[in-house]
Amino acid sequence: MRLEMLFSAGGQNRLLPSLRQPLNLDDLIPGDGESADEWAGVWDGEWEVEIGFGKGRYLLERALAHPERRFLGFEVVSKYFRMLRRRARAHGVDNLLLVRGEALYALSAVLPKAFASILHIYFPDPWPKSRHQRRRLLDPKTLDLVLGVLRPGGELWFATDFIDYGERVVEILRAHPGLDVEIQPGPWPDGARTNYEAKYMQEGRPILRLRARSSTTADPAQLHPEGKIGVLSAVTNRRPPPPA
Ligand SMILES: C[S@@+](CC[C@H](N)C(=O)[O-])C[C@H]1O[C@@H](n2cnc3c(N)ncnc32)[C@H](O)[C@@H]1O
């Protein structure tokens, strides 16, 4: 398995108008010099996913600490993506797949369902203005898509310093018929995980942390009650290659 994949220009993400990102699906399937065999069984085994890894401190630490597991990280900011790629290569990591791109797009259009044991989301952008809240990563309309990576029994691990958003996330998760939510009282046993967490703990900011265990299956009765009324769709507009 190659270490990183790169979403590049060539398509448009229409998942949500606010989340348009260039994407080329060819980069997610065996490309130059790779055979389909190299990808066979790639989703087997224990997988953990992090959405919005930022500078990648936790994802790298976790990948190094658990060489028997595989890790998939999403980050839209190229600078952070390149930073983690460089550090991961320097450490000789071979169980980490990095995607620079919009996680919701990849989750809706490309990735298989129910392959991960843990989904990490730490300090996601809170989008505090009410007109921007539909851009939030965890929203009733996106929840089933995001949690769709978890296999039954898999867990979402989440933290935010934006308590209003955190409380809304708790409310959304608790309304989900396939989730069992547990608030983490105080810091994680392993201490500050990400850069944001370390910084905010030093500043003494309150942080809401939780774990939610999923028993969700593809059964429609197991979807979020508010999410069911929404429609999520993803379309790629592949531009034809330029004339030779
Ligand atoms: C506030 S930062 C937190 C970074 C890191 N998790 C931490 O705790 O230090 C949120 C990060 O998530 C990334 N991000 C937000 N939405 C994303 C999405 N839908 N797909 C991929 N990355 C996303 C942003 O680019 C940003 O780097």
Coordinates of N, CA and C and ligand atoms in Angstrom, one line a residue:
M1 N 0.8 -1.2 0.0 CA 0.0 0.0 0.0 C 0.9 1.2 0.0
R2 N 0.6 2.2 -0.9 CA 1.4 3.4 -0.9 C 1.0 4.3 0.3
L3 N 1.9 5.1 0.7 CA 1.8 5.9 1.9 C 0.7 7.0 1.8
E4 N 0.7 7.7 0.7 CA -0.3 8.8 0.6 C -1.0 8.8 -0.7
M5 N -2.2 9.4 -0.7 CA -2.9 9.6 -1.9 C -3.2 11.1 -2.0
L6 N -3.3 11.6 -3.2 CA -3.5 13.0 -3.3 C -4.7 13.3 -4.2
F7 N -5.7 14.0 -3.7 CA -6.8 14.4 -4.5 C -6.3 15.6 -5.4
S8 N -6.5 15.5 -6.7 CA -6.0 16.6 -7.5 C -7.1 17.2 -8.4
A9 N -6.8 18.2 -9.1 CA -7.8 18.9 -9.9 C -8.4 17.9 -10.9
G10 N -9.6 18.2 -11.4 CA -10.1 17.4 -12.4 C -11.6 17.1 -12.2
G11 N -12.1 17.3 -11.0 CA -13.5 17.0 -10.7 C -14.0 18.0 -9.7
Q12 N -15.3 18.0 -9.5 CA -15.9 18.9 -8.6 C -16.7 18.1 -7.6
N13 N -16.5 18.5 -6.3 CA -17.3 17.9 -5.3 C -18.6 18.6 -5.1
R14 N -19.7 18.0 -5.4 CA -21.0 18.7 -5.2 C -21.7 18.1 -4.0
L15 N -21.0 17.5 -3.1 CA -21.7 16.9 -1.9 C -22.5 18.0 -1.2
L16 N -21.8 19.1 -0.9 CA -22.5 20.2 -0.2 C -21.9 21.4 -1.0
P17 N -22.7 22.4 -1.3 CA -22.2 23.6 -2.0 C -21.0 24.2 -1.4
S18 N -21.0 24.2 0.0 CA -19.9 24.8 0.7 C -18.6 24.0 0.7
L19 N -18.7 22.8 0.3 CA -17.6 21.9 0.4 C -16.9 21.5 -0.9
R20 N -17.1 22.4 -1.9 CA -16.5 22.0 -3.2 C -15.0 21.9 -3.1
Q21 N -14.5 20.8 -3.5 CA -13.0 20.6 -3.5 C -12.7 19.9 -4.8
P22 N -11.6 20.2 -5.5 CA -11.2 19.5 -6.6 C -10.9 18.0 -6.2
L23 N -11.3 17.1 -7.1 CA -11.0 15.7 -6.7 C -10.9 14.9 -8.0
N24 N -9.9 14.0 -8.0 CA -9.8 13.1 -9.1 C -9.9 11.6 -8.5
L25 N -10.9 11.0 -8.9 CA -11.2 9.6 -8.3 C -10.1 8.7 -8.7
D26 N -9.4 8.9 -9.9 CA -8.4 8.0 -10.3 C -7.3 7.9 -9.3
D27 N -7.1 8.9 -8.5 CA -6.1 8.8 -7.5 C -6.4 7.9 -6.3
L28 N -7.7 7.5 -6.2 CA -8.1 6.6 -5.1 C -8.1 5.2 -5.5
I29 N -7.9 4.9 -6.8 CA -7.8 3.5 -7.2 C -6.5 3.2 -7.8
P30 N -6.1 2.0 -7.9 CA -4.7 1.7 -8.4 C -4.3 2.6 -9.5
G31 N -3.2 3.3 -9.4 CA -2.7 4.2 -10.4 C -1.4 3.8 -11.0
D32 N -0.6 4.7 -11.5 CA 0.6 4.4 -12.2 C 1.4 3.5 -11.4
G33 N 1.9 2.4 -12.1 CA 2.8 1.5 -11.4 C 2.2 0.6 -10.4
E34 N 0.9 0.7 -10.2 CA 0.2 -0.1 -9.1 C -0.7 -1.1 -9.8
S35 N -0.9 -2.3 -9.2 CA -1.8 -3.2 -9.8 C -2.9 -3.4 -8.8
A36 N -4.1 -3.8 -9.3 CA -5.2 -4.0 -8.5 C -4.9 -5.0 -7.3
D37 N -3.9 -5.9 -7.6 CA -3.5 -6.9 -6.6 C -3.0 -6.2 -5.4
E38 N -2.3 -5.1 -5.6 CA -1.7 -4.4 -4.4 C -2.8 -3.9 -3.5
W39 N -4.0 -3.7 -4.1 CA -5.0 -3.1 -3.3 C -6.0 -4.2 -2.7
A40 N -5.8 -5.5 -3.2 CA -6.7 -6.5 -2.8 C -6.6 -6.7 -1.2
G41 N -7.7 -6.7 -0.6 CA -7.7 -7.0 0.9 C -7.3 -5.8 1.7
V42 N -7.1 -4.6 1.0 CA -6.6 -3.5 1.7 C -7.4 -3.0 2.9
W43 N -8.7 -3.2 2.8 CA -9.6 -2.8 3.8 C -9.8 -3.8 4.9
D44 N -9.1 -5.0 4.8 CA -9.2 -6.0 5.8 C -8.4 -5.5 7.0
G45 N -8.5 -6.2 8.1 CA -7.7 -5.9 9.3 C -8.3 -4.7 10.1
E46 N -7.6 -4.3 11.1 CA -8.1 -3.3 12.0 C -7.8 -1.9 11.5
W47 N -8.7 -1.1 11.2 CA -8.5 0.3 10.7 C -9.0 1.3 11.6
E48 N -8.2 2.4 11.7 CA -8.7 3.6 12.4 C -8.7 4.8 11.4
V49 N -9.6 5.7 11.6 CA -9.7 6.8 10.7 C -9.7 8.1 11.5
E50 N -8.9 9.1 11.0 CA -9.0 10.4 11.6 C -9.4 11.4 10.6
I51 N -10.5 12.2 10.9 CA -10.9 13.3 10.0 C -10.4 14.6 10.5
G52 N -9.7 15.3 9.6 CA -9.1 16.6 10.0 C -8.0 16.5 11.0
F53 N -6.9 15.8 10.5 CA -5.8 15.5 11.4 C -4.9 16.7 11.7
G54 N -5.1 17.8 11.0 CA -4.3 19.0 11.3 C -2.8 18.7 11.1
K55 N -2.0 19.0 12.1 CA -0.6 18.8 12.0 C -0.2 17.3 12.1
G56 N -1.2 16.5 12.5 CA -1.0 15.0 12.5 C -0.3 14.4 13.7
R57 N -0.2 15.2 14.7 CA 0.5 14.7 15.9 C 0.0 13.3 16.4
Y58 N -1.3 13.3 16.6 CA -1.9 12.1 17.2 C -1.9 10.9 16.2
L59 N -2.3 11.2 14.9 CA -2.3 10.1 13.9 C -1.0 9.4 13.8
L60 N 0.1 10.2 13.8 CA 1.4 9.6 13.6 C 1.8 8.8 14.9
E61 N 1.5 9.4 16.1 CA 1.8 8.7 17.3 C 1.1 7.4 17.4
R62 N -0.2 7.4 17.0 CA -1.0 6.3 17.1 C -0.6 5.2 16.1
A63 N -0.2 5.6 14.9 CA 0.2 4.7 13.8 C 1.6 4.0 14.3
L64 N 2.4 4.8 14.9 CA 3.7 4.3 15.4 C 3.5 3.3 16.6
A65 N 2.5 3.6 17.4 CA 2.2 2.8 18.6 C 1.5 1.5 18.3
H66 N 0.8 1.5 17.1 CA 0.0 0.3 16.8 C 0.4 -0.2 15.3
P67 N 1.5 -0.7 15.2 CA 2.0 -1.1 13.8 C 1.1 -2.2 13.3
E68 N 0.4 -2.9 14.1 CA -0.5 -4.0 13.6 C -1.8 -3.5 13.1
R69 N -2.1 -2.2 13.3 CA -3.3 -1.6 12.7 C -3.0 -0.7 11.5
R70 N -4.1 -0.4 10.8 CA -3.9 0.5 9.7 C -4.7 1.8 9.9
F71 N -4.1 2.9 9.5 CA -4.7 4.2 9.8 C -4.9 5.0 8.5
L72 N -6.1 5.7 8.5 CA -6.5 6.5 7.3 C -6.8 7.9 7.8
G73 N -6.1 8.9 7.3 CA -6.3 10.3 7.7 C -6.7 11.2 6.6
F74 N -7.6 12.1 6.9 CA -8.1 13.1 5.9 C -7.7 14.5 6.4
E75 N -7.2 15.3 5.5 CA -7.0 16.7 5.9 C -7.1 17.5 4.6
V76 N -7.9 18.6 4.7 CA -8.0 19.4 3.4 C -6.9 20.4 3.2
V77 N -6.1 20.7 4.3 CA -5.1 21.7 4.1 C -3.8 21.1 3.6
S78 N -3.4 21.5 2.4 CA -2.2 20.8 1.8 C -0.9 20.9 2.7
K79 N -0.8 22.1 3.3 CA 0.5 22.3 4.1 C 0.5 21.2 5.2
Y80 N -0.6 20.9 5.9 CA -0.6 19.9 7.0 C -0.4 18.5 6.4
F81 N -1.1 18.3 5.3 CA -1.0 17.0 4.7 C 0.5 16.7 4.3
R82 N 1.2 17.7 3.8 CA 2.6 17.5 3.4 C 3.5 17.3 4.6
M83 N 3.1 18.1 5.6 CA 3.9 18.0 6.9 C 3.8 16.6 7.5
L84 N 2.6 16.1 7.6 CA 2.5 14.7 8.1 C 3.1 13.7 7.2
R85 N 3.0 13.8 5.9 CA 3.6 12.9 5.0 C 5.1 12.8 5.2
R86 N 5.7 14.0 5.3 CA 7.1 14.1 5.5 C 7.6 13.5 6.8
R87 N 6.8 13.7 7.9 CA 7.2 13.2 9.2 C 7.0 11.7 9.2
A88 N 5.9 11.2 8.6 CA 5.6 9.8 8.5 C 6.7 9.0 7.8
R89 N 7.1 9.6 6.6 CA 8.2 9.0 5.9 C 9.5 8.9 6.7
A90 N 9.7 10.0 7.4 CA 11.0 10.1 8.2 C 11.0 9.0 9.3
H91 N 9.8 8.6 9.7 CA 9.7 7.6 10.8 C 9.6 6.2 10.1
G92 N 9.5 6.1 8.8 CA 9.4 4.8 8.2 C 8.1 4.1 8.4
V93 N 7.0 4.9 8.6 CA 5.7 4.4 8.8 C 5.2 3.7 7.6
D94 N 4.6 2.5 7.8 CA 4.0 1.8 6.6 C 2.6 1.4 6.8
N95 N 1.9 1.9 7.8 CA 0.5 1.6 8.1 C -0.4 2.8 8.1
L96 N 0.0 3.8 7.2 CA -0.7 5.0 7.3 C -1.1 5.5 5.8
L97 N -2.3 5.7 5.6 CA -2.8 6.2 4.3 C -3.3 7.6 4.5
L98 N -2.7 8.6 3.8 CA -3.1 10.0 4.0 C -3.9 10.5 2.8
V99 N -4.9 11.1 3.0 CA -5.7 11.7 1.9 C -5.8 13.2 2.1
R100 N -5.3 14.0 1.1 CA -5.6 15.4 1.2 C -6.9 15.6 0.4
G101 N -7.9 16.0 1.1 CA -9.2 16.2 0.5 C -10.3 16.2 1.5
E102 N -11.4 16.4 0.9 CA -12.7 16.5 1.7 C -13.1 15.1 2.1
A103 N -13.1 14.9 3.4 CA -13.5 13.6 3.9 C -14.9 13.2 3.5
L104 N -15.8 14.1 3.6 CA -17.2 13.7 3.3 C -17.4 13.2 1.9
Y105 N -16.6 13.9 1.0 CA -16.7 13.4 -0.4 C -16.2 12.0 -0.5
A106 N -15.0 11.7 0.1 CA -14.4 10.4 0.0 C -15.4 9.4 0.6
L107 N -15.9 9.7 1.8 CA -16.8 8.8 2.5 C -18.1 8.5 1.7
S108 N -18.6 9.5 1.0 CA -19.8 9.3 0.2 C -19.6 8.6 -1.1
A109 N -18.4 8.9 -1.7 CA -18.3 8.4 -3.1 C -17.3 7.3 -3.3
V110 N -16.4 7.1 -2.4 CA -15.3 6.3 -2.7 C -15.1 5.1 -1.8
L111 N -15.1 5.4 -0.5 CA -14.7 4.4 0.5 C -15.7 3.4 0.7
P112 N -15.3 2.2 1.2 CA -16.3 1.2 1.6 C -16.9 1.6 2.9
K113 N -18.0 0.9 3.3 CA -18.6 1.2 4.5 C -18.1 0.2 5.6
A114 N -18.3 0.6 6.8 CA -18.1 -0.3 8.0 C -16.8 -1.1 8.0
F115 N -15.7 -0.3 7.8 CA -14.4 -1.0 7.8 C -13.5 -0.6 9.0
A116 N -14.0 0.4 9.8 CA -13.0 1.0 10.8 C -13.5 0.6 12.2
S117 N -12.5 0.4 13.1 CA -12.9 0.2 14.5 C -13.0 1.5 15.3
I118 N -12.2 2.5 14.9 CA -12.3 3.8 15.7 C -12.2 4.9 14.6
L119 N -13.1 5.9 14.9 CA -13.1 7.1 14.1 C -12.7 8.2 15.0
H120 N -11.6 8.9 14.7 CA -11.2 10.0 15.6 C -11.6 11.4 14.9
I121 N -12.2 12.2 15.7 CA -12.5 13.6 15.3 C -12.2 14.5 16.4
Y122 N -11.1 15.3 16.3 CA -10.7 16.1 17.4 C -10.7 17.6 17.0
F123 N -11.5 18.4 17.7 CA -11.5 19.9 17.5 C -11.9 20.2 16.0
P124 N -13.0 19.6 15.5 CA -13.4 20.0 14.2 C -13.8 21.5 14.1
D125 N -13.7 22.1 13.0 CA -14.1 23.5 12.8 C -15.6 23.6 13.3
P126 N -15.8 24.6 14.3 CA -17.1 24.7 14.9 C -18.2 25.4 14.1
W127 N -17.7 26.2 13.1 CA -18.7 27.0 12.3 C -19.7 27.7 13.3
P128 N -19.3 28.6 14.1 CA -20.3 29.1 15.1 C -21.4 29.9 14.6
K129 N -21.3 30.6 13.4 CA -22.4 31.4 12.9 C -23.5 30.5 12.4
S130 N -24.7 30.9 12.7 CA -25.8 29.9 12.4 C -25.9 29.6 10.9
R131 N -25.6 30.6 10.1 CA -25.7 30.4 8.6 C -24.6 29.4 8.1
H132 N -23.6 29.2 8.9 CA -22.5 28.4 8.5 C -22.6 27.0 9.1
Q133 N -23.6 26.8 10.0 CA -23.6 25.5 10.8 C -23.8 24.3 10.0
R134 N -24.4 24.5 8.8 CA -24.6 23.3 7.9 C -23.3 22.8 7.4
R135 N -22.2 23.6 7.6 CA -20.9 23.1 7.1 C -20.2 22.1 8.2
R136 N -20.9 22.0 9.3 CA -20.2 21.2 10.4 C -20.1 19.8 10.0
L137 N -19.0 19.2 10.4 CA -18.7 17.8 10.1 C -19.8 16.9 10.7
L138 N -20.2 17.2 12.0 CA -21.2 16.3 12.6 C -22.5 17.1 12.7
D139 N -23.4 16.7 11.9 CA -24.7 17.3 11.8 C -25.7 16.2 11.5
P140 N -26.9 16.3 11.9 CA -27.8 15.2 11.6 C -27.8 14.6 10.2
K141 N -27.5 15.5 9.2 CA -27.6 15.1 7.8 C -26.3 14.4 7.4
T142 N -25.2 14.6 8.1 CA -24.0 14.0 7.7 C -23.6 12.8 8.6
L143 N -24.3 12.7 9.8 CA -23.9 11.8 10.8 C -23.8 10.3 10.3
D144 N -24.8 9.9 9.6 CA -24.8 8.5 9.2 C -23.7 8.2 8.1
L145 N -23.4 9.3 7.3 CA -22.3 9.1 6.4 C -21.0 9.0 7.1
V146 N -20.8 9.9 8.0 CA -19.5 9.9 8.8 C -19.4 8.6 9.6
L147 N -20.4 8.3 10.3 CA -20.3 7.1 11.1 C -20.4 5.8 10.3
G148 N -20.7 5.9 9.0 CA -20.8 4.8 8.1 C -19.4 4.0 8.0
V149 N -18.3 4.7 8.4 CA -17.0 4.0 8.3 C -16.9 3.0 9.4
L150 N -17.7 3.1 10.5 CA -17.5 2.2 11.7 C -18.2 0.9 11.5
R151 N -17.5 -0.2 11.8 CA -18.1 -1.5 11.8 C -18.9 -1.6 13.1
P152 N -19.9 -2.5 13.1 CA -20.7 -2.6 14.4 C -19.8 -2.8 15.5
G153 N -20.0 -2.1 16.6 CA -19.1 -2.2 17.8 C -17.9 -1.2 17.7
G154 N -17.8 -0.5 16.5 CA -16.7 0.5 16.4 C -17.1 1.8 17.2
E155 N -16.1 2.6 17.4 CA -16.3 3.8 18.3 C -15.9 5.1 17.6
L156 N -16.7 6.1 17.9 CA -16.3 7.5 17.5 C -15.6 8.1 18.8
W157 N -14.4 8.7 18.6 CA -13.8 9.4 19.7 C -13.7 10.8 19.3
F158 N -14.2 11.7 20.1 CA -14.5 13.1 19.7 C -14.1 14.0 20.8
A159 N -13.6 15.2 20.5 CA -13.3 16.3 21.5 C -13.5 17.6 20.8
T160 N -14.0 18.6 21.6 CA -14.0 20.0 21.1 C -13.9 20.9 22.3
D161 N -13.4 22.1 22.1 CA -13.4 23.1 23.1 C -14.5 24.1 22.9
F162 N -15.3 23.9 21.8 CA -16.4 24.7 21.5 C -17.6 24.1 22.1
I163 N -17.9 24.4 23.3 CA -18.9 23.6 24.1 C -20.3 23.6 23.5
D164 N -20.7 24.7 22.9 CA -22.0 24.7 22.3 C -22.1 23.7 21.2
Y165 N -21.1 23.6 20.4 CA -21.0 22.6 19.3 C -21.0 21.2 20.0
G166 N -20.2 21.1 21.0 CA -20.0 19.8 21.7 C -21.4 19.3 22.2
E167 N -22.1 20.2 22.9 CA -23.4 19.8 23.4 C -24.4 19.5 22.3
R168 N -24.3 20.2 21.2 CA -25.2 19.8 20.1 C -24.8 18.4 19.5
V169 N -23.5 18.1 19.5 CA -23.1 16.8 19.0 C -23.6 15.7 20.0
V170 N -23.5 16.0 21.3 CA -24.0 15.0 22.2 C -25.5 14.8 22.0
E171 N -26.2 15.8 21.8 CA -27.7 15.7 21.5 C -27.9 14.9 20.2
I172 N -27.2 15.2 19.2 CA -27.4 14.5 17.9 C -27.0 13.0 18.1
L173 N -25.9 12.8 18.8 CA -25.5 11.4 18.9 C -26.5 10.6 19.8
R174 N -27.0 11.3 20.8 CA -27.9 10.6 21.7 C -29.3 10.3 21.0
A175 N -29.6 11.1 20.0 CA -30.9 10.9 19.3 C -30.7 9.7 18.3
H176 N -29.5 9.2 18.1 CA -29.3 8.2 17.1 C -29.6 6.8 17.7
P177 N -30.4 6.0 17.1 CA -30.8 4.7 17.7 C -29.7 3.7 17.7
G178 N -28.6 3.9 17.0 CA -27.5 2.9 17.0 C -26.3 3.3 17.7
L179 N -26.4 4.3 18.7 CA -25.2 4.7 19.4 C -25.4 4.8 20.9
D180 N -24.3 4.5 21.5 CA -24.3 4.5 23.0 C -23.2 5.5 23.3
V181 N -23.6 6.6 23.9 CA -22.6 7.8 24.1 C -22.1 7.8 25.5
E182 N -20.8 8.0 25.7 CA -20.3 8.1 27.0 C -19.4 9.3 27.1
I183 N -19.7 10.3 27.9 CA -18.9 11.5 28.1 C -17.6 11.1 28.8
Q184 N -16.5 11.6 28.4 CA -15.2 11.3 29.0 C -15.0 12.4 30.1
P185 N -15.0 11.9 31.4 CA -14.8 13.0 32.4 C -13.4 13.3 32.5
G186 N -13.0 14.5 32.2 CA -11.6 14.9 32.3 C -10.8 14.4 31.1
P187 N -9.5 14.6 31.2 CA -8.6 14.3 30.0 C -8.6 12.8 29.7
W188 N -8.2 12.5 28.4 CA -8.0 11.1 28.0 C -7.0 10.5 28.9
P189 N -7.0 9.2 29.1 CA -6.0 8.5 29.9 C -4.6 8.7 29.3
D190 N -4.5 8.9 28.0 CA -3.2 9.1 27.3 C -2.8 10.6 27.2
G191 N -3.6 11.5 27.9 CA -3.2 12.9 27.9 C -3.7 13.6 26.7
A192 N -3.1 14.8 26.4 CA -3.5 15.6 25.2 C -3.1 14.8 24.0
R193 N -4.0 14.7 23.1 CA -3.8 14.0 21.9 C -3.3 14.8 20.7
T194 N -4.0 15.9 20.4 CA -3.6 16.7 19.2 C -3.0 18.0 19.6
N195 N -2.5 18.7 18.6 CA -2.0 20.0 18.9 C -3.0 21.0 19.6
Y196 N -4.2 21.0 19.0 CA -5.2 21.9 19.6 C -5.5 21.5 21.0
E197 N -5.5 20.2 21.3 CA -5.9 19.8 22.7 C -4.8 20.2 23.6
A198 N -3.5 20.0 23.2 CA -2.4 20.4 24.1 C -2.4 21.9 24.4
K199 N -2.7 22.7 23.3 CA -2.7 24.1 23.5 C -3.9 24.5 24.4
Y200 N -5.0 24.0 24.2 CA -6.2 24.4 25.0 C -6.1 23.9 26.4
M201 N -5.5 22.8 26.6 CA -5.3 22.3 28.0 C -4.4 23.2 28.8
Q202 N -3.3 23.7 28.0 CA -2.4 24.6 28.7 C -3.1 25.9 29.0
E203 N -4.0 26.3 28.2 CA -4.7 27.6 28.4 C -5.8 27.4 29.5
G204 N -6.1 26.1 29.8 CA -7.1 25.8 30.8 C -8.6 25.9 30.3
R205 N -8.7 25.8 29.0 CA -10.1 25.9 28.4 C -10.8 24.6 28.7
P206 N -12.1 24.7 28.9 CA -12.9 23.5 29.1 C -13.0 22.8 27.8
I207 N -13.0 21.5 27.9 CA -13.0 20.6 26.7 C -14.0 19.5 26.9
L208 N -14.9 19.3 25.9 CA -15.8 18.2 25.9 C -15.3 17.0 25.1
R209 N -15.2 15.9 25.8 CA -14.6 14.7 25.2 C -15.7 13.6 25.3
L210 N -15.8 12.8 24.3 CA -16.7 11.7 24.4 C -16.3 10.5 23.5
R211 N -16.9 9.4 23.8 CA -16.8 8.2 23.0 C -18.2 7.7 22.7
A212 N -18.4 7.3 21.5 CA -19.8 6.8 21.1 C -19.6 5.4 20.4
R213 N -20.2 4.4 21.0 CA -20.1 3.1 20.4 C -21.2 2.8 19.5
S214 N -20.9 2.3 18.3 CA -21.9 2.1 17.3 C -22.4 0.7 17.2
S215 N -23.7 0.5 17.1 CA -24.2 -0.8 16.8 C -24.9 -0.7 15.5
T216 N -24.7 0.4 14.8 CA -25.4 0.7 13.5 C -25.1 -0.4 12.5
T217 N -26.2 -0.7 11.8 CA -26.1 -1.6 10.6 C -26.7 -0.8 9.5
A218 N -26.8 -1.4 8.3 CA -27.4 -0.6 7.2 C -28.9 -0.5 7.3
D219 N -29.5 -1.1 8.3 CA -30.9 -1.0 8.5 C -31.4 0.4 8.6
P220 N -32.4 0.8 7.7 CA -32.8 2.2 7.8 C -33.4 2.6 9.1
A221 N -33.9 1.7 9.9 CA -34.4 2.0 11.2 C -33.3 2.5 12.1
Q222 N -32.1 2.2 11.7 CA -30.9 2.6 12.5 C -30.3 3.9 12.1
L223 N -30.9 4.6 11.2 CA -30.3 5.9 10.8 C -30.8 7.0 11.8
H224 N -30.1 8.2 11.7 CA -30.5 9.3 12.6 C -31.9 9.8 12.1
P225 N -32.8 10.0 13.1 CA -34.1 10.4 12.7 C -34.2 11.7 11.9
E226 N -33.3 12.7 12.2 CA -33.3 13.9 11.4 C -32.6 13.8 10.1
G227 N -31.7 12.9 10.0 CA -30.9 12.7 8.8 C -31.7 12.1 7.7
K228 N -32.7 11.3 8.1 CA -33.4 10.5 7.1 C -34.1 11.5 6.1
I229 N -34.4 12.7 6.5 CA -35.2 13.6 5.6 C -34.2 14.3 4.7
G230 N -32.9 14.2 4.9 CA -32.0 14.9 4.0 C -31.5 14.0 2.9
V231 N -31.0 14.7 1.9 CA -30.5 13.9 0.7 C -29.0 14.3 0.6
L232 N -28.2 13.4 0.6 CA -26.8 13.6 0.3 C -26.4 13.0 -1.0
S233 N -25.8 13.8 -1.9 CA -25.4 13.2 -3.1 C -24.0 13.7 -3.5
A234 N -23.3 12.9 -4.3 CA -22.0 13.3 -4.7 C -21.9 13.1 -6.2
V235 N -21.5 14.0 -6.9 CA -21.3 13.9 -8.4 C -20.0 14.4 -8.7
T236 N -19.3 13.7 -9.6 CA -18.1 14.3 -10.1 C -18.3 14.7 -11.5
N237 N -17.7 15.9 -11.8 CA -17.7 16.4 -13.2 C -16.3 16.2 -13.8
R238 N -16.0 15.1 -14.3 CA -14.7 14.9 -14.8 C -14.6 15.7 -16.1
R239 N -13.5 16.6 -16.1 CA -13.3 17.3 -17.3 C -12.5 16.4 -18.3
P240 N -12.8 16.5 -19.6 CA -12.1 15.7 -20.5 C -10.6 16.1 -20.5
P241 N -9.7 15.2 -20.8 CA -8.3 15.6 -20.8 C -8.0 16.6 -21.9
P242 N -7.1 17.5 -21.7 CA -6.8 18.5 -22.8 C -6.3 17.8 -24.1
P243 N -6.6 18.3 -25.2 CA -6.2 17.7 -26.5 C -4.7 17.5 -26.5
A244 N -4.2 16.4 -27.1 CA -2.8 16.1 -27.1 C -2.1 17.1 -28.0
Ligands
LIG1 C1 -9.5 23.1 14.1 S1 -8.5 22.0 13.2 C2 -8.0 20.7 14.4 C3 -6.8 19.9 13.9 C4 -6.5 18.7 14.8 N1 -7.6 17.7 14.8 C5 -6.2 19.1 16.2 O1 -7.0 18.8 17.1 O2 -5.1 19.7 16.4 C6 -9.6 21.2 12.2 C7 -8.9 20.6 11.0 O3 -9.8 19.8 10.3 C8 -9.7 19.9 8.9 N2 -11.0 19.6 8.3 C9 -12.1 20.2 8.6 N3 -13.2 19.6 7.9 C10 -12.6 18.6 7.1 C11 -13.1 17.6 6.2 N4 -14.4 17.6 6.0 N5 -12.2 16.8 5.6 C12 -10.9 16.8 5.9 N6 -10.4 17.7 6.8 C13 -11.2 18.6 7.4 C14 -9.3 21.4 8.8 O4 -8.5 21.6 7.6 C15 -8.4 21.6 10.0 O5 -7.0 21.3 9.7

